[in-house]
PDB file of C-alpha atoms in Angstrom:
ATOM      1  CA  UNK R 150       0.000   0.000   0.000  1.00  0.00           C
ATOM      2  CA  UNK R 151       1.024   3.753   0.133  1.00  0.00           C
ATOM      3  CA  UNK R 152       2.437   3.181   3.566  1.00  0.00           C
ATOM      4  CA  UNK R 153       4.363   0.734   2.912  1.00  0.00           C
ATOM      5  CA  UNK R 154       6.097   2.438  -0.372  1.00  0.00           C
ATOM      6  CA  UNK R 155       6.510   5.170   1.900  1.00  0.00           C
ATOM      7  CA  UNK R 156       8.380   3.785   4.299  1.00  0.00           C
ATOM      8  CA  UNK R 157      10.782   1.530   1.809  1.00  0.00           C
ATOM      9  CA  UNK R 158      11.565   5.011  -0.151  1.00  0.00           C
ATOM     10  CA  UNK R 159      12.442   6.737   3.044  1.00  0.00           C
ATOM     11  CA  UNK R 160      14.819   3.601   4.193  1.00  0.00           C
ATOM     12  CA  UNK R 161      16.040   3.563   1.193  1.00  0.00           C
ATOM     13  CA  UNK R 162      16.507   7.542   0.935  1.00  0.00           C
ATOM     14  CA  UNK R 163      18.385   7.388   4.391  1.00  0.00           C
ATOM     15  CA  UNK R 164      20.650   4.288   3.640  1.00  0.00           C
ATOM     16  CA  UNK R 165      23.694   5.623   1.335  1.00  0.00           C
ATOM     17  CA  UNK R 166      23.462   8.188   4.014  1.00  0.00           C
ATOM     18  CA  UNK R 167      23.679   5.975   7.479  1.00  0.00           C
ATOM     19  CA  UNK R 168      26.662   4.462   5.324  1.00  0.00           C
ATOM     20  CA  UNK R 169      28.439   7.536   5.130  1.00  0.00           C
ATOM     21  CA  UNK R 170      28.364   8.418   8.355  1.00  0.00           C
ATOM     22  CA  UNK R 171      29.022   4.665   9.426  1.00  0.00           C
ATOM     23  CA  UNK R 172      32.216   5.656   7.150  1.00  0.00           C
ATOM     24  CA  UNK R 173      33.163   8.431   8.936  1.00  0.00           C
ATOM     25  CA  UNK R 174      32.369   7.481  12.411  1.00  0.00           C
ATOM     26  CA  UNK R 175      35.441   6.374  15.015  1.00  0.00           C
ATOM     27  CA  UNK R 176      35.988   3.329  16.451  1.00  0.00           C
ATOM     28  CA  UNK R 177      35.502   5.002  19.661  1.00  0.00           C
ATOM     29  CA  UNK R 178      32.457   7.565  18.331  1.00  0.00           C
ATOM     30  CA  UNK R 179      28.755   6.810  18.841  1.00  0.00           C
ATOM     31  CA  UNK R 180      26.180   7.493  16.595  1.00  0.00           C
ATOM     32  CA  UNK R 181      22.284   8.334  17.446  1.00  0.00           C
ATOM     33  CA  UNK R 182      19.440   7.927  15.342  1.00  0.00           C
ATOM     34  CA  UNK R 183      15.334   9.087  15.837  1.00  0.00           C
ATOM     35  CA  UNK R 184      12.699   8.384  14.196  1.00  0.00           C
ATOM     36  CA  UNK R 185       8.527   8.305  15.849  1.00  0.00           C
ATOM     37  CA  UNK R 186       6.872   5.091  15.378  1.00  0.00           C
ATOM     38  CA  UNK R 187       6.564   5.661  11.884  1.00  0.00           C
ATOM     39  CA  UNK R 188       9.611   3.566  10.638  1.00  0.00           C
ATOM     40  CA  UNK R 189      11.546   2.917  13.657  1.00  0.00           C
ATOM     41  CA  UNK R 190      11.620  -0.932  12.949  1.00  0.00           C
ATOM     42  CA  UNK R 191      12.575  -1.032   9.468  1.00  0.00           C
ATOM     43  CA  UNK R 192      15.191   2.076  10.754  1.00  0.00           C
ATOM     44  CA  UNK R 193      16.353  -1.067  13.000  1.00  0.00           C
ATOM     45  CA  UNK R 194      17.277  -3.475  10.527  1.00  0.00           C
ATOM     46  CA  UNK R 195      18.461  -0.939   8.232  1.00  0.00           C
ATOM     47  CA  UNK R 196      21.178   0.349  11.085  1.00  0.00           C
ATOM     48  CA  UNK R 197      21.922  -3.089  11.960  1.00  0.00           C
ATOM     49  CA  UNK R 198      22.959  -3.707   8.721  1.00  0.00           C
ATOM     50  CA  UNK R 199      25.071  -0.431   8.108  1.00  0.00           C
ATOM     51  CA  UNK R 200      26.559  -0.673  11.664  1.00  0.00           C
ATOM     52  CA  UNK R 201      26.658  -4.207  12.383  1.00  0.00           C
ATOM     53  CA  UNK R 202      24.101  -5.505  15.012  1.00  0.00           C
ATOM     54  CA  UNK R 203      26.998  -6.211  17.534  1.00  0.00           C
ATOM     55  CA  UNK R 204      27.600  -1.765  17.723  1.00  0.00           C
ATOM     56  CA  UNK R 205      23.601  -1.696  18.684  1.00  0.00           C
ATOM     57  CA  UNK R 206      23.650  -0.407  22.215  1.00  0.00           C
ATOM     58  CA  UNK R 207      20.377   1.034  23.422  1.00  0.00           C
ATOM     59  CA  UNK R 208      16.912   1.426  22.102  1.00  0.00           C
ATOM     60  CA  UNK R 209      16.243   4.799  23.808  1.00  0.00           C
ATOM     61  CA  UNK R 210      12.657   5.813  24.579  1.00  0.00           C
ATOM     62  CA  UNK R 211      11.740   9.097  24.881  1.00  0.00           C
ATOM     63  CA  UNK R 212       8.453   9.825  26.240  1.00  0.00           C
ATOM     64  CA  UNK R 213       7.796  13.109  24.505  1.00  0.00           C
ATOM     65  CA  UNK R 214       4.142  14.034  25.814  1.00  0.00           C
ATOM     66  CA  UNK R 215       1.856  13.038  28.615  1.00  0.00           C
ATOM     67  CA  UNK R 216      -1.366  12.698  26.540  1.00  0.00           C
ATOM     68  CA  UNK R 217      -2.345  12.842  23.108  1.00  0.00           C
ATOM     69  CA  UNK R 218      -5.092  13.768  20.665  1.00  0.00           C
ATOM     70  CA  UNK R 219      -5.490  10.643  19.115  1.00  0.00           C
ATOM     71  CA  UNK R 220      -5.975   8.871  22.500  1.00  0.00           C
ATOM     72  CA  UNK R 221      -9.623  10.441  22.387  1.00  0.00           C
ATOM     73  CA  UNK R 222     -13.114   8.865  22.586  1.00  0.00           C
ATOM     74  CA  UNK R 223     -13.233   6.222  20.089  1.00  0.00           C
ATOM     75  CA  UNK R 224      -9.785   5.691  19.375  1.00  0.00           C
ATOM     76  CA  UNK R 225      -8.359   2.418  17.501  1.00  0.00           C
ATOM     77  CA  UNK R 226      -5.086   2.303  18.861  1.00  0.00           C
ATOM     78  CA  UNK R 227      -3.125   3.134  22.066  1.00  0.00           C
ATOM     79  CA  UNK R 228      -2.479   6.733  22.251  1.00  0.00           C
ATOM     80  CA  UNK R 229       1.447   7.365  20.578  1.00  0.00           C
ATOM     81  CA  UNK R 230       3.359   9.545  23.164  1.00  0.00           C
ATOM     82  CA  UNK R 231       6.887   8.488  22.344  1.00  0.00           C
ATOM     83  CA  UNK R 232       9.675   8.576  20.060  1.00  0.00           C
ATOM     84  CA  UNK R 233      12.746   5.965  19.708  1.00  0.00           C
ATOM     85  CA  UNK R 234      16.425   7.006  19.552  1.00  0.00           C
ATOM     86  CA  UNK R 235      18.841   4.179  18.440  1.00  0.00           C
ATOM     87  CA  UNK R 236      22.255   4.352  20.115  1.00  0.00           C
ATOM     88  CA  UNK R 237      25.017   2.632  17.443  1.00  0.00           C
ATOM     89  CA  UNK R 238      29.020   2.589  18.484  1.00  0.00           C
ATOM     90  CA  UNK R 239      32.222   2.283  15.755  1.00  0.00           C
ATOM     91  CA  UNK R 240      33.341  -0.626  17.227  1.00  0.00           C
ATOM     92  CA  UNK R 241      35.700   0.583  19.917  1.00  0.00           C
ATOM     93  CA  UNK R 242      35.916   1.496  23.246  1.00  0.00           C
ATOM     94  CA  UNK R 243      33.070   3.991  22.957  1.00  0.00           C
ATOM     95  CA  UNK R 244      32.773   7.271  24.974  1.00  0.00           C
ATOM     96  CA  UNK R 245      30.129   7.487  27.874  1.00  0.00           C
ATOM     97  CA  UNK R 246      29.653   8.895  30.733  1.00  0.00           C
ATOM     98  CA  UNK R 247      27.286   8.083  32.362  1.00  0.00           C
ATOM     99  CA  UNK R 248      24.542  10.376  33.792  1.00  0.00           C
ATOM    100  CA  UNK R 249      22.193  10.201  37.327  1.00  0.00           C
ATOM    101  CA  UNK R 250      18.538  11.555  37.090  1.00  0.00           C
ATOM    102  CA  UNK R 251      16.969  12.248  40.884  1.00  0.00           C
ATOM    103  CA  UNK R 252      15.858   9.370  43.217  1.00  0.00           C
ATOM    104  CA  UNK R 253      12.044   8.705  42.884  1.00  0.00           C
ATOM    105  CA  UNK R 254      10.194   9.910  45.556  1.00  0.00           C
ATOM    106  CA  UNK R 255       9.162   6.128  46.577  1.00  0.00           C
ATOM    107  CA  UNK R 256      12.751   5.138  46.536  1.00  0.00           C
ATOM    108  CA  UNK R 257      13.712   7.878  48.375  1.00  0.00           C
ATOM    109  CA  UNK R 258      11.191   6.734  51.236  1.00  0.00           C
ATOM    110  CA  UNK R 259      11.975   3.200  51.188  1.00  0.00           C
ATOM    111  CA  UNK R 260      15.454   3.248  51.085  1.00  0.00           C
ATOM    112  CA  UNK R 261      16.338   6.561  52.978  1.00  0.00           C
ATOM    113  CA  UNK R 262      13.308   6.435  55.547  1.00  0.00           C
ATOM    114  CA  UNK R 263      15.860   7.335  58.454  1.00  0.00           C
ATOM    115  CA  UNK R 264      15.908  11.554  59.449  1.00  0.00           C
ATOM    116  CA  UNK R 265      19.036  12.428  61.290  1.00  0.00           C
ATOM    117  CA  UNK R 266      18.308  14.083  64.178  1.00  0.00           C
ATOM    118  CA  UNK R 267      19.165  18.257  64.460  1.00  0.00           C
ATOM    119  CA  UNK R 268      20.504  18.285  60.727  1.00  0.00           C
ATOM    120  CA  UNK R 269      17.317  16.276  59.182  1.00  0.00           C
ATOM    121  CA  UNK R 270      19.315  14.791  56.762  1.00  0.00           C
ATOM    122  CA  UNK R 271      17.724  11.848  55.020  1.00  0.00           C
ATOM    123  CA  UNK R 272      19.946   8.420  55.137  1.00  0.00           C
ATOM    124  CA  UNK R 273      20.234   4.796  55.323  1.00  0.00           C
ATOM    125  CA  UNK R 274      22.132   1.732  56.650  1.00  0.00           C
ATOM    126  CA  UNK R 275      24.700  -0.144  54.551  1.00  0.00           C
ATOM    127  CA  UNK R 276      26.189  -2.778  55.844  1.00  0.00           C
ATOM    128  CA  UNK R 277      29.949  -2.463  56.701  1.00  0.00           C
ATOM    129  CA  UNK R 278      31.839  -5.523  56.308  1.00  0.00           C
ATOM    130  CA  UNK R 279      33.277  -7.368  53.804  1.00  0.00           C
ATOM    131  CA  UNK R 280      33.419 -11.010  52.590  1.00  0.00           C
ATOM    132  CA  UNK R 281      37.637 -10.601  51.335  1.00  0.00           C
ATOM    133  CA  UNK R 282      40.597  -8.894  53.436  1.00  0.00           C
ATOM    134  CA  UNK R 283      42.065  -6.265  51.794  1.00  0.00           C
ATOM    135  CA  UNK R 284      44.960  -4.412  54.220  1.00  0.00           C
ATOM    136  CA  UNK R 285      44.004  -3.497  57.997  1.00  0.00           C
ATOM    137  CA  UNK R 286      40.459  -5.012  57.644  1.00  0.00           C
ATOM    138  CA  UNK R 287      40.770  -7.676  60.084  1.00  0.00           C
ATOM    139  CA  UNK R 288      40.476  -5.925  63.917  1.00  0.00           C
ATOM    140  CA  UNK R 289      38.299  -5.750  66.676  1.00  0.00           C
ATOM    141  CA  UNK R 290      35.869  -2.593  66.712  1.00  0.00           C
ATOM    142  CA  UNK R 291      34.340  -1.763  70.116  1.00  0.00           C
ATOM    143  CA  UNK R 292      34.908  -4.611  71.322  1.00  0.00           C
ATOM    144  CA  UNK R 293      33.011  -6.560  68.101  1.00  0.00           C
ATOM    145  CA  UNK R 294      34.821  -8.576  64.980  1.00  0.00           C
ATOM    146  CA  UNK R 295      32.923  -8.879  62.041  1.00  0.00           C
ATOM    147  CA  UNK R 296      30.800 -12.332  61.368  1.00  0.00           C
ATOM    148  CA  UNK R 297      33.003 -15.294  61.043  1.00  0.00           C
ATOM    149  CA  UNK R 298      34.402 -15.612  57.154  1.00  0.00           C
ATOM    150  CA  UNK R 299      34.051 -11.313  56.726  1.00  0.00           C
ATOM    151  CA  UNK R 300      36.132  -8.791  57.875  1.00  0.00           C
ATOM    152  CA  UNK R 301      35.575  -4.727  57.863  1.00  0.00           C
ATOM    153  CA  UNK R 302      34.774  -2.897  54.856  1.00  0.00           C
ATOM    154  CA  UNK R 303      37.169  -0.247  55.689  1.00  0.00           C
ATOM    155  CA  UNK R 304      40.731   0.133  57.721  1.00  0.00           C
ATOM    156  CA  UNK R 305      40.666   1.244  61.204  1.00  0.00           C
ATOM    157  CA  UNK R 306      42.052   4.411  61.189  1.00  0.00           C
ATOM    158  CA  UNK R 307      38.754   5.008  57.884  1.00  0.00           C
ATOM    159  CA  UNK R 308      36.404   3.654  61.085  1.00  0.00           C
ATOM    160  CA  UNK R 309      37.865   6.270  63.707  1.00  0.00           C
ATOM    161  CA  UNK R 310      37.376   8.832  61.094  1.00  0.00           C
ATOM    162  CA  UNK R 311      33.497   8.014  60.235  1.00  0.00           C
ATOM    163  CA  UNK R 312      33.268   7.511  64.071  1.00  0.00           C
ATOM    164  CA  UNK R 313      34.390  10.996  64.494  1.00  0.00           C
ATOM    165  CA  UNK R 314      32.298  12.322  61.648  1.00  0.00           C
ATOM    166  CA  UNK R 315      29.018  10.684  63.487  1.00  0.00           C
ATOM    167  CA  UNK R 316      28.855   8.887  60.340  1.00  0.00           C
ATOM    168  CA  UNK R 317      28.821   5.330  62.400  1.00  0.00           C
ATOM    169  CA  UNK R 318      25.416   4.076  64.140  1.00  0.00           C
ATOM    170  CA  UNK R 319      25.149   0.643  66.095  1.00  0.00           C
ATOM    171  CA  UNK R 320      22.378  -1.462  66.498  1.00  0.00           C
ATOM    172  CA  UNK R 321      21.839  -3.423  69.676  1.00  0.00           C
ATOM    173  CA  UNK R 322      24.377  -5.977  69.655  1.00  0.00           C
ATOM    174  CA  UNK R 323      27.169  -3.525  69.080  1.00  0.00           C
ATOM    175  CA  UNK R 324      27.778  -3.855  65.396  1.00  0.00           C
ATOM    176  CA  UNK R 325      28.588  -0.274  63.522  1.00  0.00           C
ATOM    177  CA  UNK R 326      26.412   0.659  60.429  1.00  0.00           C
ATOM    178  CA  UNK R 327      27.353   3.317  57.897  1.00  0.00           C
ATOM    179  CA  UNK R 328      25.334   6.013  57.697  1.00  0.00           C
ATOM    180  CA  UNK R 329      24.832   6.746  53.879  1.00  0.00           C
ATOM    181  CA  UNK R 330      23.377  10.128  53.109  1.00  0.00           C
ATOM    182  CA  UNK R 331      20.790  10.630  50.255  1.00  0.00           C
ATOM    183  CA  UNK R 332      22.186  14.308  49.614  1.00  0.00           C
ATOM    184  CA  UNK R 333      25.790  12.647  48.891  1.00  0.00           C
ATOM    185  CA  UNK R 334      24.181  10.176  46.062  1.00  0.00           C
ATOM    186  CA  UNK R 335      24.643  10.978  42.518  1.00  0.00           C
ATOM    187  CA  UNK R 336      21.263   9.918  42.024  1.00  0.00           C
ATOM    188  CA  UNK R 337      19.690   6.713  40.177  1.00  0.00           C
ATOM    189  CA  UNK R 338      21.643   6.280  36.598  1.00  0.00           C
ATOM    190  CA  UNK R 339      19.804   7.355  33.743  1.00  0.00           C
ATOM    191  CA  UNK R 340      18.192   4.307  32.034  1.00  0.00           C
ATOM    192  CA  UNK R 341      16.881   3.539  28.189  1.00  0.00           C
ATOM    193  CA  UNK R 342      13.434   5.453  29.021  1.00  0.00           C
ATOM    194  CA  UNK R 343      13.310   9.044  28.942  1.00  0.00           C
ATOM    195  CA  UNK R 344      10.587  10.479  30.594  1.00  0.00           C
ATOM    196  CA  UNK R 345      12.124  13.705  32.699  1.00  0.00           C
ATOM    197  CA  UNK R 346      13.070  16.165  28.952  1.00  0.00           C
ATOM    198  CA  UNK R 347       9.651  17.962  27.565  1.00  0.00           C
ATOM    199  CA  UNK R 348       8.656  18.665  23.763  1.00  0.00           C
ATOM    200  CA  UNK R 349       9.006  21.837  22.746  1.00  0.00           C
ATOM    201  CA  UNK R 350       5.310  23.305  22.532  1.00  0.00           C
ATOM    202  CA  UNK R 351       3.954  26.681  21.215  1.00  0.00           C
ATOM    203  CA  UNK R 352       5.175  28.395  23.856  1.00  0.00           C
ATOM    204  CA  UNK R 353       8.730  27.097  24.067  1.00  0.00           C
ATOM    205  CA  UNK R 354      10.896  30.327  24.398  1.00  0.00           C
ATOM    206  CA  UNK R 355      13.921  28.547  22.307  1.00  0.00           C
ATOM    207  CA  UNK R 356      10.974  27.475  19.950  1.00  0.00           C
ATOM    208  CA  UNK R 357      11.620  28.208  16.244  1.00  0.00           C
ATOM    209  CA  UNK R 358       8.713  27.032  14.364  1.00  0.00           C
ATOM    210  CA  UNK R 359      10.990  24.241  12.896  1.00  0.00           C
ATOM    211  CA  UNK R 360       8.721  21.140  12.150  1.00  0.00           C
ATOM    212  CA  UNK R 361      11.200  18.514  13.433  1.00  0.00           C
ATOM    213  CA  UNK R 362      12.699  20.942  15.800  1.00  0.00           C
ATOM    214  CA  UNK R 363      14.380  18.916  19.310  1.00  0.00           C
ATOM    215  CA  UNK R 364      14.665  20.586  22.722  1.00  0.00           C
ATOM    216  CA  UNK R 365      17.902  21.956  23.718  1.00  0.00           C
ATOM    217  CA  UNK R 366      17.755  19.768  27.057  1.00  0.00           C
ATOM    218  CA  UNK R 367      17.637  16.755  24.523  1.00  0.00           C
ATOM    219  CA  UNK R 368      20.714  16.832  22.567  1.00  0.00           C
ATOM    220  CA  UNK R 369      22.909  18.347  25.514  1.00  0.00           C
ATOM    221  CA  UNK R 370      22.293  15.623  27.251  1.00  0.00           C
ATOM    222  CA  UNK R 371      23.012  12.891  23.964  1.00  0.00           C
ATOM    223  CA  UNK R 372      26.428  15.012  23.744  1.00  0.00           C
ATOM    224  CA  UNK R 373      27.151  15.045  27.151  1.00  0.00           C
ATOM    225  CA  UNK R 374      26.412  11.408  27.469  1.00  0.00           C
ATOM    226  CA  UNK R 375      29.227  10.291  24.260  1.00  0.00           C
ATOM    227  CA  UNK R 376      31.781  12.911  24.220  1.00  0.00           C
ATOM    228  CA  UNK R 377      34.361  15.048  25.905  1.00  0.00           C
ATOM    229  CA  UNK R 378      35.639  18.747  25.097  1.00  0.00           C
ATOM    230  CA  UNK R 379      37.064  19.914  22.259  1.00  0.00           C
ATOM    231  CA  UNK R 380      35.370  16.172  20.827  1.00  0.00           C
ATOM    232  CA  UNK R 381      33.845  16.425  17.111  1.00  0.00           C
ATOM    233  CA  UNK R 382      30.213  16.342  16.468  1.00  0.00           C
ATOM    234  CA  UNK R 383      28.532  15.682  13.808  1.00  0.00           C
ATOM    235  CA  UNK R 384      24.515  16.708  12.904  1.00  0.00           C
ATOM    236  CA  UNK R 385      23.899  15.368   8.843  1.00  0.00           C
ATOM    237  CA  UNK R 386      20.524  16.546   9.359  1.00  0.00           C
ATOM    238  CA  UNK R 387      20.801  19.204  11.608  1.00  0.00           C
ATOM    239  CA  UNK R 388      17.197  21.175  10.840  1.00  0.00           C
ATOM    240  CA  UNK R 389      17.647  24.824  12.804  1.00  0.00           C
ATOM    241  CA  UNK R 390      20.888  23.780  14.479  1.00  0.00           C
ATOM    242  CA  UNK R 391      19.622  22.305  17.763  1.00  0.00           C
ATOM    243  CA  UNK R 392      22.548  20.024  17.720  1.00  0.00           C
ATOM    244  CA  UNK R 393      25.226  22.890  17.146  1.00  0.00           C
ATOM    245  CA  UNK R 394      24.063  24.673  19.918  1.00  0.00           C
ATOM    246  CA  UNK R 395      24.705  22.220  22.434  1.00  0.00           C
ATOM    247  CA  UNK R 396      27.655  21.269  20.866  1.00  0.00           C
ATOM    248  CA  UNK R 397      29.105  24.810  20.832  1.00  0.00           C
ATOM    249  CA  UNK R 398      27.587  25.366  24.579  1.00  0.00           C
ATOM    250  CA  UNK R 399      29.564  22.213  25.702  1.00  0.00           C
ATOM    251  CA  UNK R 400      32.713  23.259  24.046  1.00  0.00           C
ATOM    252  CA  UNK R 401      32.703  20.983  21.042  1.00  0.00           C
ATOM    253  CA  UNK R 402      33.848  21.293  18.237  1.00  0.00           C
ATOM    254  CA  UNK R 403      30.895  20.505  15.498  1.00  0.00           C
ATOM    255  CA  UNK R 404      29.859  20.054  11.852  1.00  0.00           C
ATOM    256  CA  UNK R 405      26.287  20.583  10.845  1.00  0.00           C
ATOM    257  CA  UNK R 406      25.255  19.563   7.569  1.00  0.00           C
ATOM    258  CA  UNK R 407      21.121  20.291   5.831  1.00  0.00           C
ATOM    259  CA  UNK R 408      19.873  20.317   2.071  1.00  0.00           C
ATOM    260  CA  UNK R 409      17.542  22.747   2.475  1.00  0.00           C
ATOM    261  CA  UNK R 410      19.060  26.079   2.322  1.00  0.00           C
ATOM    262  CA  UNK R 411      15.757  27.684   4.441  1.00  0.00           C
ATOM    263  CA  UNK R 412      17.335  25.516   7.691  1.00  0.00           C
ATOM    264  CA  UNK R 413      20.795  26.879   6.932  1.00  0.00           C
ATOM    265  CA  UNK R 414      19.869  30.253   7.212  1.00  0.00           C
ATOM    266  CA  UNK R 415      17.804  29.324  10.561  1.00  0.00           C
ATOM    267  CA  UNK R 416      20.843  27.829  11.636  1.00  0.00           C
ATOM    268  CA  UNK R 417      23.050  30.593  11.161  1.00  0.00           C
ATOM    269  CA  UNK R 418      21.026  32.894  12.894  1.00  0.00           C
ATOM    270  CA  UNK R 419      20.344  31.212  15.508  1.00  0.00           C
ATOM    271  CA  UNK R 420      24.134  30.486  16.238  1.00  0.00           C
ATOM    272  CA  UNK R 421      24.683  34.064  15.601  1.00  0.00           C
ATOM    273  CA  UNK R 422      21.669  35.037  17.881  1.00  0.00           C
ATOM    274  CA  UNK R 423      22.266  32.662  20.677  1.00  0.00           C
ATOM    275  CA  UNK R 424      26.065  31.508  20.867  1.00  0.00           C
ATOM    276  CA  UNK R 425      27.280  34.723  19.259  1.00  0.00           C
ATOM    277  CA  UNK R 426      29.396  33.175  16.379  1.00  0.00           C
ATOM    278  CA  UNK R 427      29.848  35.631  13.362  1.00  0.00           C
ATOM    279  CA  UNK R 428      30.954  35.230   9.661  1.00  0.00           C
ATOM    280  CA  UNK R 429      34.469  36.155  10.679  1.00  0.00           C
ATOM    281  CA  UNK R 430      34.859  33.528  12.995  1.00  0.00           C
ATOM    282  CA  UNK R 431      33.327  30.873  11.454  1.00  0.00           C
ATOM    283  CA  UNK R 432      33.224  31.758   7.285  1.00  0.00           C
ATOM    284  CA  UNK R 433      29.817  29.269   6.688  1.00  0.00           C
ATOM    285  CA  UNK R 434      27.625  30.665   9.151  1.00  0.00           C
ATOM    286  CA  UNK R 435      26.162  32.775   5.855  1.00  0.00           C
ATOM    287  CA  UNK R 436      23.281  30.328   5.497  1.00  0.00           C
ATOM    288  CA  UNK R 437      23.644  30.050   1.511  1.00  0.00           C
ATOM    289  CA  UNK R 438      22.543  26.255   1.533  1.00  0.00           C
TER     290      UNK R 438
END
């Protein structure tokens, strides 16, 4: 049907294309890729195929509204509040560092249900021993050892430290407990579903009118994620320049690349507008297509 030929002259529009960037991508690069619900499986088999399906790391989901307005009375179909982003690698030892989002608010009351009296800091128990020695680990502590086969997690002179820093609690037969506070966590890491990074709506102040146009928050946090300063980044598609911005905010270096010479001149305004780049710094920002 229509559909169909839609989707096989899209995959096979964006094919030579994935190649060329497969071609250009470092063994130690990552590549992203998203698409709505659309094509995302044929997208899948199609990348697997470019990249190899061994370089497939993540199938990211990114929950991009709360409600829809085809989930209304009547509907056929579950309402469609999500897009995909596939996460490829060159092979290598890939970049990535990993990033925390904050503790649910049910974790947080589970796991850190104990208050700490005069600073109300929220914490909770971890154990404090150890199943293998490793240096000063094996001593008596107040007059306790650790369970036959353990020893301490920590050397003694660490212990008389945490004891000093109240950072010790003992439960009735004597044995210490680490206190663990929840304001000294990084946080739970970020996993494959995105649900905490909002669309851009009408009202967006970094909102261009831009059809396909990504919030900032969104590709910061992609570039974050797989590179380091002064890294290269590369947009092939890159619309009104969402990509560039966040690359240039996070002190990449960056390549953006569009066929349309209407997003090139977005682009270069915007980069002029927002990250203050001119034509004398950087010759291409003249949005000529």
């Amino acid at each position: 049907d229509d559909r169909h030929e839609s989707t096989q002259a899209y995959i096979e529009f964006m094919r030579p294309r994935c190649v060329e960037l497969a071609r250009v991508l470092k063994k130690t690069g990552s590549f992203y890729y998203h698409c709505d619900w659309h094509a995302s499986h044929y997208v899948k088999v199609m990348l697997d195929q470019v990249f190899g399906e061994n370089n497939f790391q993540n199938e990211i989901v990114w929950k991009r509204s709360s409600a829809h307005s085809d989930t209304k009375q009547g509907a056929t179909q579950f309402g469609r509040i999500h897009d995909v982003i596939f996460l490829y690698t060159g092979g290598g030892e890939a970049t990535f560092n990993a990033k925390f989002v904050p503790y649910d608010q049910s974790y947080i009351e589970s796991h850190y249900r104990h208050v700490e009296e005069g600073t109300g800091r929220r914490f909770r128990k971890d154990n404090i021993t150890a199943n293998k020695p490793g240096g000063d680990t094996s001593y008596e502590w107040k007059g306790v050892r650790p369970y036959k086969g353990r020893y301490w997690a920590f050397s003694k002179e660490k212990m008389e430290a945490f004891e000093s820093e109240g950072r010790l609690i003992y439960t009735r037969s004597g044995m210490p407990e680490f206190k663990r506070y929840l304001d000294e966590m990084p946080g739970c890491p970020l996993q494959d579903v995105w649900d905490d990074i909002a669309p851009l709506n009408s009202q967006a102040r970094e909102r261009l009118g831009y059809p396909t146009q990504k919030p900032l928050a969104l590709l910061e946090r992609i570039i974050k994620t797989s590179s380091n300063e002064n890294d290269i980044v590369l947009d092939a598609f890159c619309g009104c320049g969402t990509a560039l911005v966040a690359a240039q905010n996070l002190h990449r270096q960056w390549i953006g690349l569009d066929i349309s010479p209407t997003a090139c001149r977005v682009m270069a305004k915007r980069l002029r507008d927002v990250c203050k780049l001119h034509e004398d710094e950087n010759y291409w920002l003249r949005g000529k297509g």
